[in-house]
PDB file of C-alpha atoms and ligand atoms in Angstrom:
ATOM      1  CA  PHE A  11     -14.197   2.289  -8.566  1.00 65.00           C
ATOM      2  CA  ARG A  12     -17.218   0.309  -7.458  1.00 70.00           C
ATOM      3  CA  ASN A  13     -20.407   1.305  -9.357  1.00 75.00           C
ATOM      4  CA  ARG A  14     -18.459   3.399 -11.855  1.00 79.00           C
ATOM      5  CA  LYS A  15     -18.158   2.800 -15.577  1.00 78.00           C
ATOM      6  CA  LEU A  16     -14.526   3.173 -16.599  1.00 82.00           C
ATOM      7  CA  ILE A  17     -13.255   3.031 -20.157  1.00 81.00           C
ATOM      8  CA  VAL A  18      -9.677   1.771 -20.146  1.00 85.00           C
ATOM      9  CA  GLN A  19      -7.323   2.086 -23.125  1.00 85.00           C
ATOM     10  CA  ILE A  20      -3.806   0.679 -23.367  1.00 87.00           C
ATOM     11  CA  ILE A  21      -1.623   2.608 -25.807  1.00 87.00           C
ATOM     12  CA  PRO A  22       1.814   1.257 -26.835  1.00 84.00           C
ATOM     13  CA  PHE A  23       4.566   3.740 -25.989  1.00 82.00           C
ATOM     14  CA  GLU A  24       8.238   3.544 -26.952  1.00 80.00           C
ATOM     15  CA  ASN A  25       9.790   0.096 -26.763  1.00 79.00           C
ATOM     16  CA  ARG A  26       7.938  -2.348 -24.529  1.00 80.00           C
ATOM     17  CA  ARG A  27       6.290   0.383 -22.532  1.00 85.00           C
ATOM     18  CA  GLN A  28       2.563   1.194 -22.536  1.00 86.00           C
ATOM     19  CA  ILE A  29       0.352   4.057 -21.409  1.00 88.00           C
ATOM     20  CA  LEU A  30      -2.849   3.241 -19.544  1.00 86.00           C
ATOM     21  CA  VAL A  31      -5.612   5.797 -20.191  1.00 86.00           C
ATOM     22  CA  THR A  32      -8.783   5.619 -18.090  1.00 85.00           C
ATOM     23  CA  HIS A  33     -11.906   7.637 -18.707  1.00 82.00           C
ATOM     24  CA  ASP A  34     -14.737   7.783 -16.184  1.00 83.00           C
ATOM     25  CA  ALA A  35     -17.917   7.463 -18.297  1.00 81.00           C
ATOM     26  CA  THR A  36     -20.312   7.172 -15.335  1.00 82.00           C
ATOM     27  CA  GLU A  37     -21.803  10.647 -15.812  1.00 82.00           C
ATOM     28  CA  THR A  38     -22.147  10.340 -19.616  1.00 85.00           C
ATOM     29  CA  GLU A  39     -23.782   6.959 -19.099  1.00 84.00           C
ATOM     30  CA  ARG A  40     -26.186   8.400 -16.495  1.00 84.00           C
ATOM     31  CA  ILE A  41     -27.235  11.256 -18.824  1.00 86.00           C
ATOM     32  CA  GLU A  42     -27.699   8.818 -21.697  1.00 87.00           C
ATOM     33  CA  MET A  43     -29.863   6.591 -19.476  1.00 88.00           C
ATOM     34  CA  MET A  44     -31.999   9.577 -18.407  1.00 87.00           C
ATOM     35  CA  ARG A  45     -32.467  10.546 -22.060  1.00 88.00           C
ATOM     36  CA  ARG A  46     -33.551   7.015 -22.978  1.00 91.00           C
ATOM     37  CA  ASP A  47     -35.957   6.901 -20.016  1.00 91.00           C
ATOM     38  CA  PHE A  48     -37.422  10.267 -20.983  1.00 91.00           C
ATOM     39  CA  ILE A  49     -38.075   9.191 -24.578  1.00 93.00           C
ATOM     40  CA  ALA A  50     -39.594   5.882 -23.424  1.00 94.00           C
ATOM     41  CA  ASN A  51     -41.844   7.623 -20.873  1.00 93.00           C
ATOM     42  CA  ALA A  52     -42.898  10.396 -23.252  1.00 94.00           C
ATOM     43  CA  SER A  53     -43.727   7.896 -26.005  1.00 95.00           C
ATOM     44  CA  HIS A  54     -45.786   5.832 -23.600  1.00 93.00           C
ATOM     45  CA  GLU A  55     -47.642   8.915 -22.301  1.00 93.00           C
ATOM     46  CA  LEU A  56     -48.481   9.977 -25.873  1.00 95.00           C
ATOM     47  CA  ARG A  57     -49.418   6.510 -27.038  1.00 95.00           C
ATOM     48  CA  THR A  58     -52.093   5.978 -24.377  1.00 93.00           C
ATOM     49  CA  PRO A  59     -54.416   8.848 -25.428  1.00 95.00           C
ATOM     50  CA  LEU A  60     -53.667   8.218 -29.093  1.00 96.00           C
ATOM     51  CA  THR A  61     -54.831   4.587 -28.731  1.00 96.00           C
ATOM     52  CA  VAL A  62     -58.172   5.845 -27.367  1.00 95.00           C
ATOM     53  CA  ILE A  63     -58.566   8.308 -30.265  1.00 97.00           C
ATOM     54  CA  VAL A  64     -57.684   5.703 -32.896  1.00 97.00           C
ATOM     55  CA  GLY A  65     -60.156   3.260 -31.301  1.00 96.00           C
ATOM     56  CA  PHE A  66     -63.053   5.717 -31.534  1.00 96.00           C
ATOM     57  CA  LEU A  67     -62.103   6.761 -35.066  1.00 96.00           C
ATOM     58  CA  GLU A  68     -62.239   3.107 -36.112  1.00 95.00           C
ATOM     59  CA  ILE A  69     -65.711   2.790 -34.586  1.00 94.00           C
ATOM     60  CA  ALA A  70     -66.804   5.964 -36.408  1.00 92.00           C
ATOM     61  CA  GLY A  71     -65.509   4.480 -39.672  1.00 93.00           C
ATOM     62  CA  THR A  72     -67.213   1.088 -39.333  1.00 94.00           C
ATOM     63  CA  GLU A  73     -70.404   1.711 -37.360  1.00 91.00           C
ATOM     64  CA  LEU A  74     -72.061   4.272 -39.562  1.00 88.00           C
ATOM     65  CA  ASP A  75     -75.507   4.137 -37.937  1.00 90.00           C
ATOM     66  CA  LEU A  76     -74.449   5.299 -34.454  1.00 91.00           C
ATOM     67  CA  ASP A  77     -77.066   7.520 -32.811  1.00 93.00           C
ATOM     68  CA  ALA A  78     -76.284  11.185 -32.178  1.00 93.00           C
ATOM     69  CA  PRO A  79     -75.816  10.965 -28.356  1.00 95.00           C
ATOM     70  CA  THR A  80     -73.324   8.070 -28.687  1.00 95.00           C
ATOM     71  CA  ARG A  81     -71.441   9.932 -31.416  1.00 94.00           C
ATOM     72  CA  ALA A  82     -71.351  13.065 -29.225  1.00 95.00           C
ATOM     73  CA  ALA A  83     -70.014  11.022 -26.265  1.00 96.00           C
ATOM     74  CA  HIS A  84     -67.248   9.556 -28.457  1.00 96.00           C
ATOM     75  CA  VAL A  85     -66.284  13.006 -29.763  1.00 96.00           C
ATOM     76  CA  LYS A  86     -66.130  14.298 -26.156  1.00 96.00           C
ATOM     77  CA  LEU A  87     -63.795  11.468 -25.106  1.00 96.00           C
ATOM     78  CA  MET A  88     -61.574  11.976 -28.151  1.00 97.00           C
ATOM     79  CA  THR A  89     -61.398  15.714 -27.474  1.00 97.00           C
ATOM     80  CA  GLU A  90     -60.322  15.062 -23.856  1.00 95.00           C
ATOM     81  CA  GLN A  91     -57.569  12.715 -24.983  1.00 96.00           C
ATOM     82  CA  ALA A  92     -56.412  15.169 -27.671  1.00 97.00           C
ATOM     83  CA  HIS A  93     -56.186  17.895 -25.003  1.00 95.00           C
ATOM     84  CA  ARG A  94     -54.151  15.560 -22.831  1.00 95.00           C
ATOM     85  CA  MET A  95     -51.673  15.071 -25.683  1.00 96.00           C
ATOM     86  CA  GLN A  96     -51.618  18.822 -26.272  1.00 96.00           C
ATOM     87  CA  HIS A  97     -50.772  19.565 -22.585  1.00 95.00           C
ATOM     88  CA  LEU A  98     -48.048  16.959 -22.604  1.00 96.00           C
ATOM     89  CA  ILE A  99     -46.426  18.319 -25.765  1.00 97.00           C
ATOM     90  CA  GLU A 100     -46.625  21.890 -24.414  1.00 96.00           C
ATOM     91  CA  ASP A 101     -44.916  20.813 -21.164  1.00 96.00           C
ATOM     92  CA  MET A 102     -42.238  18.881 -23.073  1.00 96.00           C
ATOM     93  CA  LEU A 103     -41.519  21.930 -25.247  1.00 96.00           C
ATOM     94  CA  THR A 104     -41.402  24.191 -22.164  1.00 96.00           C
ATOM     95  CA  LEU A 105     -38.886  21.862 -20.500  1.00 95.00           C
ATOM     96  CA  SER A 106     -36.672  21.655 -23.557  1.00 94.00           C
ATOM     97  CA  ARG A 107     -36.690  25.477 -23.908  1.00 94.00           C
ATOM     98  CA  LEU A 108     -35.773  25.868 -20.227  1.00 94.00           C
ATOM     99  CA  GLU A 109     -32.785  23.564 -20.718  1.00 90.00           C
ATOM    100  CA  SER A 110     -31.644  25.066 -24.004  1.00 89.00           C
ATOM    101  CA  VAL A 111     -28.567  27.288 -24.156  1.00 86.00           C
ATOM    102  CA  ASP A 112     -30.230  29.067 -27.099  1.00 89.00           C
ATOM    103  CA  TYR A 113     -32.915  30.346 -24.775  1.00 90.00           C
ATOM    104  CA  PRO A 114     -31.097  32.172 -21.964  1.00 91.00           C
ATOM    105  CA  LEU A 115     -33.038  33.959 -19.244  1.00 92.00           C
ATOM    106  CA  ARG A 116     -33.356  37.686 -19.980  1.00 91.00           C
ATOM    107  CA  PRO A 117     -34.156  39.127 -16.573  1.00 92.00           C
ATOM    108  CA  GLU A 118     -36.741  41.895 -16.454  1.00 94.00           C
ATOM    109  CA  ARG A 119     -38.557  43.516 -13.583  1.00 94.00           C
ATOM    110  CA  VAL A 120     -41.326  41.153 -12.490  1.00 96.00           C
ATOM    111  CA  ASP A 121     -44.407  42.833 -11.065  1.00 96.00           C
ATOM    112  CA  ILE A 122     -45.049  40.399  -8.199  1.00 96.00           C
ATOM    113  CA  GLU A 123     -48.470  41.833  -7.309  1.00 96.00           C
ATOM    114  CA  LYS A 124     -49.645  41.204 -10.888  1.00 97.00           C
ATOM    115  CA  LEU A 125     -48.018  37.757 -11.023  1.00 98.00           C
ATOM    116  CA  MET A 126     -49.571  36.651  -7.732  1.00 98.00           C
ATOM    117  CA  GLU A 127     -53.026  37.911  -8.763  1.00 98.00           C
ATOM    118  CA  GLN A 128     -52.795  35.812 -11.940  1.00 98.00           C
ATOM    119  CA  VAL A 129     -51.658  32.713 -10.010  1.00 98.00           C
ATOM    120  CA  LEU A 130     -54.550  33.200  -7.563  1.00 98.00           C
ATOM    121  CA  ARG A 131     -57.102  33.720 -10.346  1.00 98.00           C
ATOM    122  CA  ASP A 132     -55.949  30.564 -12.215  1.00 98.00           C
ATOM    123  CA  ALA A 133     -55.976  28.475  -9.018  1.00 98.00           C
ATOM    124  CA  ARG A 134     -59.503  29.672  -8.180  1.00 98.00           C
ATOM    125  CA  ALA A 135     -60.688  28.912 -11.726  1.00 98.00           C
ATOM    126  CA  LEU A 136     -59.273  25.378 -11.474  1.00 97.00           C
ATOM    127  CA  SER A 137     -60.805  24.830  -8.051  1.00 97.00           C
ATOM    128  CA  ALA A 138     -64.225  26.028  -9.250  1.00 97.00           C
ATOM    129  CA  GLY A 139     -65.231  27.007  -5.717  1.00 97.00           C
ATOM    130  CA  LYS A 140     -64.324  23.654  -4.126  1.00 98.00           C
ATOM    131  CA  HIS A 141     -61.512  25.074  -1.946  1.00 98.00           C
ATOM    132  CA  THR A 142     -60.788  28.155   0.130  1.00 98.00           C
ATOM    133  CA  ILE A 143     -57.823  29.834  -1.556  1.00 98.00           C
ATOM    134  CA  THR A 144     -56.108  32.839   0.019  1.00 98.00           C
ATOM    135  CA  LEU A 145     -53.138  35.007  -0.947  1.00 98.00           C
ATOM    136  CA  ALA A 146     -50.834  37.269   1.076  1.00 98.00           C
ATOM    137  CA  VAL A 147     -48.178  39.381  -0.638  1.00 97.00           C
ATOM    138  CA  SER A 148     -45.613  41.315   1.400  1.00 95.00           C
ATOM    139  CA  GLY A 149     -42.289  40.761  -0.396  1.00 86.00           C
ATOM    140  CA  PRO A 150     -40.492  42.819  -3.032  1.00 91.00           C
ATOM    141  CA  ASP A 151     -40.565  42.697  -6.834  1.00 94.00           C
ATOM    142  CA  VAL A 152     -37.787  40.652  -8.426  1.00 94.00           C
ATOM    143  CA  LEU A 153     -35.619  40.423 -11.529  1.00 95.00           C
ATOM    144  CA  GLY A 154     -36.431  37.375 -13.599  1.00 96.00           C
ATOM    145  CA  GLY A 155     -38.650  35.951 -16.301  1.00 96.00           C
ATOM    146  CA  PHE A 156     -42.336  36.796 -15.751  1.00 96.00           C
ATOM    147  CA  GLU A 157     -43.655  33.923 -17.868  1.00 96.00           C
ATOM    148  CA  GLU A 158     -41.224  31.404 -16.384  1.00 96.00           C
ATOM    149  CA  LEU A 159     -42.018  32.348 -12.795  1.00 98.00           C
ATOM    150  CA  HIS A 160     -45.702  32.411 -13.686  1.00 97.00           C
ATOM    151  CA  SER A 161     -45.464  28.861 -14.978  1.00 97.00           C
ATOM    152  CA  ALA A 162     -43.456  27.653 -11.923  1.00 98.00           C
ATOM    153  CA  PHE A 163     -45.676  29.301  -9.297  1.00 98.00           C
ATOM    154  CA  GLY A 164     -48.805  28.415 -11.281  1.00 98.00           C
ATOM    155  CA  ASN A 165     -47.770  24.739 -11.351  1.00 98.00           C
ATOM    156  CA  LEU A 166     -47.274  24.691  -7.571  1.00 98.00           C
ATOM    157  CA  ALA A 167     -50.635  26.378  -6.975  1.00 98.00           C
ATOM    158  CA  SER A 168     -52.482  24.107  -9.412  1.00 97.00           C
ATOM    159  CA  ASN A 169     -50.897  21.025  -7.792  1.00 97.00           C
ATOM    160  CA  ALA A 170     -52.193  22.227  -4.421  1.00 98.00           C
ATOM    161  CA  VAL A 171     -55.703  22.419  -5.906  1.00 98.00           C
ATOM    162  CA  ARG A 172     -55.411  19.073  -7.696  1.00 97.00           C
ATOM    163  CA  TYR A 173     -54.104  17.175  -4.666  1.00 97.00           C
ATOM    164  CA  THR A 174     -56.455  18.705  -2.100  1.00 97.00           C
ATOM    165  CA  PRO A 175     -59.914  17.174  -1.735  1.00 97.00           C
ATOM    166  CA  ALA A 176     -62.938  19.478  -1.994  1.00 97.00           C
ATOM    167  CA  GLY A 177     -63.488  21.508   1.169  1.00 98.00           C
ATOM    168  CA  GLY A 178     -59.750  21.894   1.871  1.00 98.00           C
ATOM    169  CA  SER A 179     -57.797  25.116   1.937  1.00 98.00           C
ATOM    170  CA  ILE A 180     -54.785  26.503   0.118  1.00 98.00           C
ATOM    171  CA  HIS A 181     -52.681  29.459   1.124  1.00 98.00           C
ATOM    172  CA  LEU A 182     -50.319  31.283  -1.256  1.00 98.00           C
ATOM    173  CA  LEU A 183     -47.696  33.512   0.310  1.00 98.00           C
ATOM    174  CA  TRP A 184     -45.046  35.823  -1.132  1.00 98.00           C
ATOM    175  CA  GLN A 185     -42.747  37.234   1.518  1.00 96.00           C
ATOM    176  CA  ASP A 186     -39.281  38.597   2.153  1.00 93.00           C
ATOM    177  CA  GLY A 187     -37.392  35.784   3.900  1.00 88.00           C
ATOM    178  CA  ALA A 188     -34.045  36.125   5.683  1.00 87.00           C
ATOM    179  CA  GLY A 189     -32.159  34.700   2.678  1.00 90.00           C
ATOM    180  CA  GLY A 190     -34.243  36.441  -0.016  1.00 94.00           C
ATOM    181  CA  PRO A 191     -37.809  36.406  -1.363  1.00 96.00           C
ATOM    182  CA  GLN A 192     -39.930  33.317  -0.735  1.00 97.00           C
ATOM    183  CA  PHE A 193     -43.022  31.891  -2.406  1.00 98.00           C
ATOM    184  CA  ILE A 194     -44.879  29.348  -0.282  1.00 98.00           C
ATOM    185  CA  VAL A 195     -47.868  27.198  -1.209  1.00 98.00           C
ATOM    186  CA  GLN A 196     -49.518  25.430   1.716  1.00 98.00           C
ATOM    187  CA  ASP A 197     -52.348  22.972   1.281  1.00 98.00           C
ATOM    188  CA  THR A 198     -54.422  20.709   3.488  1.00 98.00           C
ATOM    189  CA  GLY A 199     -54.428  17.997   0.824  1.00 97.00           C
ATOM    190  CA  ILE A 200     -53.504  14.326   0.546  1.00 97.00           C
ATOM    191  CA  GLY A 201     -49.836  14.929   1.430  1.00 97.00           C
ATOM    192  CA  ILE A 202     -46.821  12.880   0.336  1.00 97.00           C
ATOM    193  CA  SER A 203     -44.977  10.107   2.224  1.00 96.00           C
ATOM    194  CA  PRO A 204     -41.303  10.852   2.933  1.00 96.00           C
ATOM    195  CA  GLU A 205     -39.872   8.200   0.566  1.00 95.00           C
ATOM    196  CA  HIS A 206     -41.332  10.004  -2.485  1.00 96.00           C
ATOM    197  CA  ILE A 207     -40.303  13.567  -1.679  1.00 97.00           C
ATOM    198  CA  SER A 208     -36.761  13.565  -3.084  1.00 95.00           C
ATOM    199  CA  ARG A 209     -37.959  12.116  -6.428  1.00 95.00           C
ATOM    200  CA  LEU A 210     -40.915  14.427  -7.154  1.00 97.00           C
ATOM    201  CA  THR A 211     -39.027  16.766  -9.496  1.00 96.00           C
ATOM    202  CA  GLU A 212     -37.978  13.872 -11.768  1.00 94.00           C
ATOM    203  CA  ARG A 213     -39.777  13.881 -15.106  1.00 94.00           C
ATOM    204  CA  PHE A 214     -42.896  11.696 -15.065  1.00 94.00           C
ATOM    205  CA  TYR A 215     -42.434  10.689 -11.417  1.00 94.00           C
ATOM    206  CA  ARG A 216     -45.861  10.477  -9.765  1.00 94.00           C
ATOM    207  CA  VAL A 217     -46.933   9.101  -6.415  1.00 95.00           C
ATOM    208  CA  ASP A 218     -50.306   8.033  -7.812  1.00 90.00           C
ATOM    209  CA  LYS A 219     -50.481   7.806 -11.603  1.00 87.00           C
ATOM    210  CA  SER A 220     -54.265   7.564 -11.849  1.00 87.00           C
ATOM    211  CA  ARG A 221     -54.918  10.573  -9.603  1.00 86.00           C
ATOM    212  CA  SER A 222     -52.412  12.611 -11.618  1.00 86.00           C
ATOM    213  CA  ARG A 223     -54.125  11.674 -14.908  1.00 82.00           C
ATOM    214  CA  GLU A 224     -57.659  12.181 -13.605  1.00 84.00           C
ATOM    215  CA  THR A 225     -56.719  15.758 -12.740  1.00 85.00           C
ATOM    216  CA  GLN A 226     -55.058  16.459 -16.126  1.00 86.00           C
ATOM    217  CA  GLY A 227     -51.491  15.972 -14.834  1.00 91.00           C
ATOM    218  CA  THR A 228     -48.634  15.495 -17.285  1.00 95.00           C
ATOM    219  CA  GLY A 229     -46.089  14.414 -14.661  1.00 95.00           C
ATOM    220  CA  LEU A 230     -43.784  17.244 -15.786  1.00 97.00           C
ATOM    221  CA  GLY A 231     -45.012  20.141 -13.593  1.00 97.00           C
ATOM    222  CA  LEU A 232     -42.422  19.882 -10.833  1.00 98.00           C
ATOM    223  CA  ALA A 233     -39.619  19.214 -13.347  1.00 97.00           C
ATOM    224  CA  ILE A 234     -40.586  22.554 -14.954  1.00 98.00           C
ATOM    225  CA  VAL A 235     -40.568  24.224 -11.511  1.00 98.00           C
ATOM    226  CA  LYS A 236     -37.088  22.814 -10.823  1.00 97.00           C
ATOM    227  CA  HIS A 237     -35.667  24.118 -14.109  1.00 97.00           C
ATOM    228  CA  VAL A 238     -37.210  27.585 -13.755  1.00 97.00           C
ATOM    229  CA  LEU A 239     -35.708  27.832 -10.268  1.00 97.00           C
ATOM    230  CA  LEU A 240     -32.304  26.627 -11.480  1.00 96.00           C
ATOM    231  CA  ARG A 241     -32.316  29.476 -14.025  1.00 95.00           C
ATOM    232  CA  HIS A 242     -33.168  31.975 -11.267  1.00 96.00           C
ATOM    233  CA  GLY A 243     -30.662  30.619  -8.727  1.00 95.00           C
ATOM    234  CA  GLY A 244     -33.552  29.479  -6.511  1.00 97.00           C
ATOM    235  CA  THR A 245     -34.347  26.271  -4.629  1.00 97.00           C
ATOM    236  CA  LEU A 246     -37.454  24.227  -3.824  1.00 98.00           C
ATOM    237  CA  THR A 247     -38.062  22.660  -0.414  1.00 98.00           C
ATOM    238  CA  ILE A 248     -40.960  20.264   0.094  1.00 98.00           C
ATOM    239  CA  LYS A 249     -42.432  19.566   3.522  1.00 98.00           C
ATOM    240  CA  SER A 250     -45.301  17.156   3.701  1.00 98.00           C
ATOM    241  CA  GLU A 251     -47.142  14.624   5.762  1.00 95.00           C
ATOM    242  CA  ALA A 252     -49.310  11.955   4.156  1.00 96.00           C
ATOM    243  CA  GLY A 253     -52.976  12.633   4.844  1.00 95.00           C
ATOM    244  CA  LYS A 254     -52.364  16.070   6.336  1.00 96.00           C
ATOM    245  CA  GLY A 255     -51.072  18.372   3.614  1.00 98.00           C
ATOM    246  CA  SER A 256     -47.966  19.842   2.025  1.00 98.00           C
ATOM    247  CA  SER A 257     -45.888  22.996   1.842  1.00 98.00           C
ATOM    248  CA  PHE A 258     -43.844  23.801  -1.239  1.00 98.00           C
ATOM    249  CA  ILE A 259     -41.313  26.510  -0.429  1.00 98.00           C
ATOM    250  CA  VAL A 260     -39.454  28.420  -3.141  1.00 98.00           C
ATOM    251  CA  ASN A 261     -36.415  30.399  -2.010  1.00 97.00           C
ATOM    252  CA  LEU A 262     -35.019  32.941  -4.441  1.00 96.00           C
ATOM    253  CA  PRO A 263     -31.634  34.588  -3.867  1.00 93.00           C
ATOM    254  CA  LYS A 264     -31.454  38.147  -2.528  1.00 88.00           C
ATOM    255  CA  SER A 265     -29.762  39.180  -5.786  1.00 80.00           C
ATOM    256  CA  VAL A 266     -33.077  38.992  -7.694  1.00 76.00           C
ATOM    257  CA  THR A 267     -34.610  41.708  -5.512  1.00 76.00           C
ATOM    258  CA  THR A 268     -35.288  45.140  -6.964  1.00 59.00           C
ATOM    259  CA  PRO A 269     -35.983  48.220  -4.862  1.00 54.00           C
ATOM    260  CA  VAL A 270     -39.721  48.950  -4.835  1.00 47.00           C
ATOM    261  CA  GLY A 271     -40.487  51.671  -7.383  1.00 49.00           C
ATOM    262  CA  GLY A 272     -36.808  51.919  -8.315  1.00 47.00           C
ATOM    263  CA  GLU A 273     -34.596  50.961 -11.224  1.00 52.00           C
ATOM    264  CA  LEU A 274     -33.510  47.438 -12.108  1.00 47.00           C
ATOM    265  CA  LEU A 275     -30.707  47.242  -9.596  1.00 46.00           C
ATOM    266  CA  PRO A 276     -29.634  43.800  -8.405  1.00 44.00           C
ATOM    267  CA  GLN A 277     -28.495  44.094  -4.768  1.00 38.00           C
TER     268      GLN A 277
HETATM  269  P1  LIG B 323     -48.440  15.817 -12.064  1.00 97.94           P
HETATM  270  O1  LIG B 323     -48.815  16.315 -13.390  1.00 97.94           O
HETATM  271  O2  LIG B 323     -48.514  14.327 -11.954  1.00 97.94           O
HETATM  272  O3  LIG B 323     -49.129  16.519 -10.944  1.00 97.94           O
HETATM  273  P2  LIG B 323     -46.009  17.075 -11.059  1.00 97.94           P
HETATM  274  O4  LIG B 323     -44.610  16.994 -11.599  1.00 97.94           O
HETATM  275  O5  LIG B 323     -46.618  18.418 -10.949  1.00 97.94           O
HETATM  276  O6  LIG B 323     -46.859  16.103 -11.978  1.00 97.94           O
HETATM  277  O7  LIG B 323     -46.033  16.408  -9.627  1.00 97.94           O
HETATM  278  C1  LIG B 323     -45.409  15.127  -9.450  1.00 97.94           C
HETATM  279  C2  LIG B 323     -46.137  14.340  -8.375  1.00 97.94           C
HETATM  280  O8  LIG B 323     -45.950  14.982  -7.101  1.00 97.94           O
HETATM  281  C3  LIG B 323     -47.650  14.276  -8.559  1.00 97.94           C
HETATM  282  O9  LIG B 323     -48.042  13.240  -9.440  1.00 97.94           O
HETATM  283  C4  LIG B 323     -48.112  14.019  -7.113  1.00 97.94           C
HETATM  284  O10 LIG B 323     -48.002  12.644  -6.808  1.00 97.94           O
HETATM  285  C5  LIG B 323     -47.075  14.769  -6.269  1.00 97.94           C
HETATM  286  N1  LIG B 323     -47.553  16.117  -5.832  1.00 97.94           N
HETATM  287  C6  LIG B 323     -47.261  17.314  -6.375  1.00 97.94           C
HETATM  288  N2  LIG B 323     -47.825  18.335  -5.688  1.00 97.94           N
HETATM  289  C7  LIG B 323     -48.502  17.753  -4.669  1.00 97.94           C
HETATM  290  C8  LIG B 323     -49.305  18.272  -3.583  1.00 97.94           C
HETATM  291  N3  LIG B 323     -49.505  19.587  -3.409  1.00 97.94           N
HETATM  292  N4  LIG B 323     -49.837  17.376  -2.713  1.00 97.94           N
HETATM  293  C9  LIG B 323     -49.634  16.039  -2.861  1.00 97.94           C
HETATM  294  N5  LIG B 323     -48.889  15.496  -3.858  1.00 97.94           N
HETATM  295  C10 LIG B 323     -48.329  16.331  -4.758  1.00 97.94           C
END
């Protein structure tokens, strides 16, 4: 029973006898701890940009003779921080919807060609010409949630852009693997040391907080990816080497495959 939290109750039973009831509360305790951590982290993440906004608003209220360029610079900084809060709240709402039983996945036929084109377009827009980004699509369409898969694949592609220095390359690949369809994002970016890999899908876990923030990261992207994949019966494998680059490999089960041009028939 080492490292477990047991609740023990002794209940009197008939004359002089007692019943010993034990309840293993380790899991409940772990979930409760995760919930507390999440609230603490989320509050901290929201408080930081809000402090900046409040600071500039106070200046605006007291220093009434600020020149126009200074005022414009303050408004720009406040707008950036407000957008940061907006992204964070959107990601938190997405995560809570993905976990909610009131929001079950309603599988529909996902046009992979269209989905991949959108992921490519968004990644290129984010990169603004600083990277070489290529796409190869050879796998089948699938049954699933278009918007959910779009957000999962889009997060992986945008991470590749955000963690790859200018001049690097990113390859997006959709293919039919032996176990089912696969989406792979390969980058030649900063990479990740092995000790971090297993923790990356935890909410707010970041290898380098400042780099994540500088590039508009909320720290929730890979947690969203994990939950979307859970709902689709898929898995995420991360292969990486610090300084060399990373591959994020999504494996979806064969059962999500639909025959090309055919009806919605899970295999
Ligand atoms: P963030 O908003 O911080 O990017 P994510 O949940 O998307 O949050 O990713 C968690 C962390 O994983 C990032 O902060 C970063 O340290 C690491 N990471 C994710 N993708 C990559 C990548 N392609 N290359 C290097 N590190 C990455």
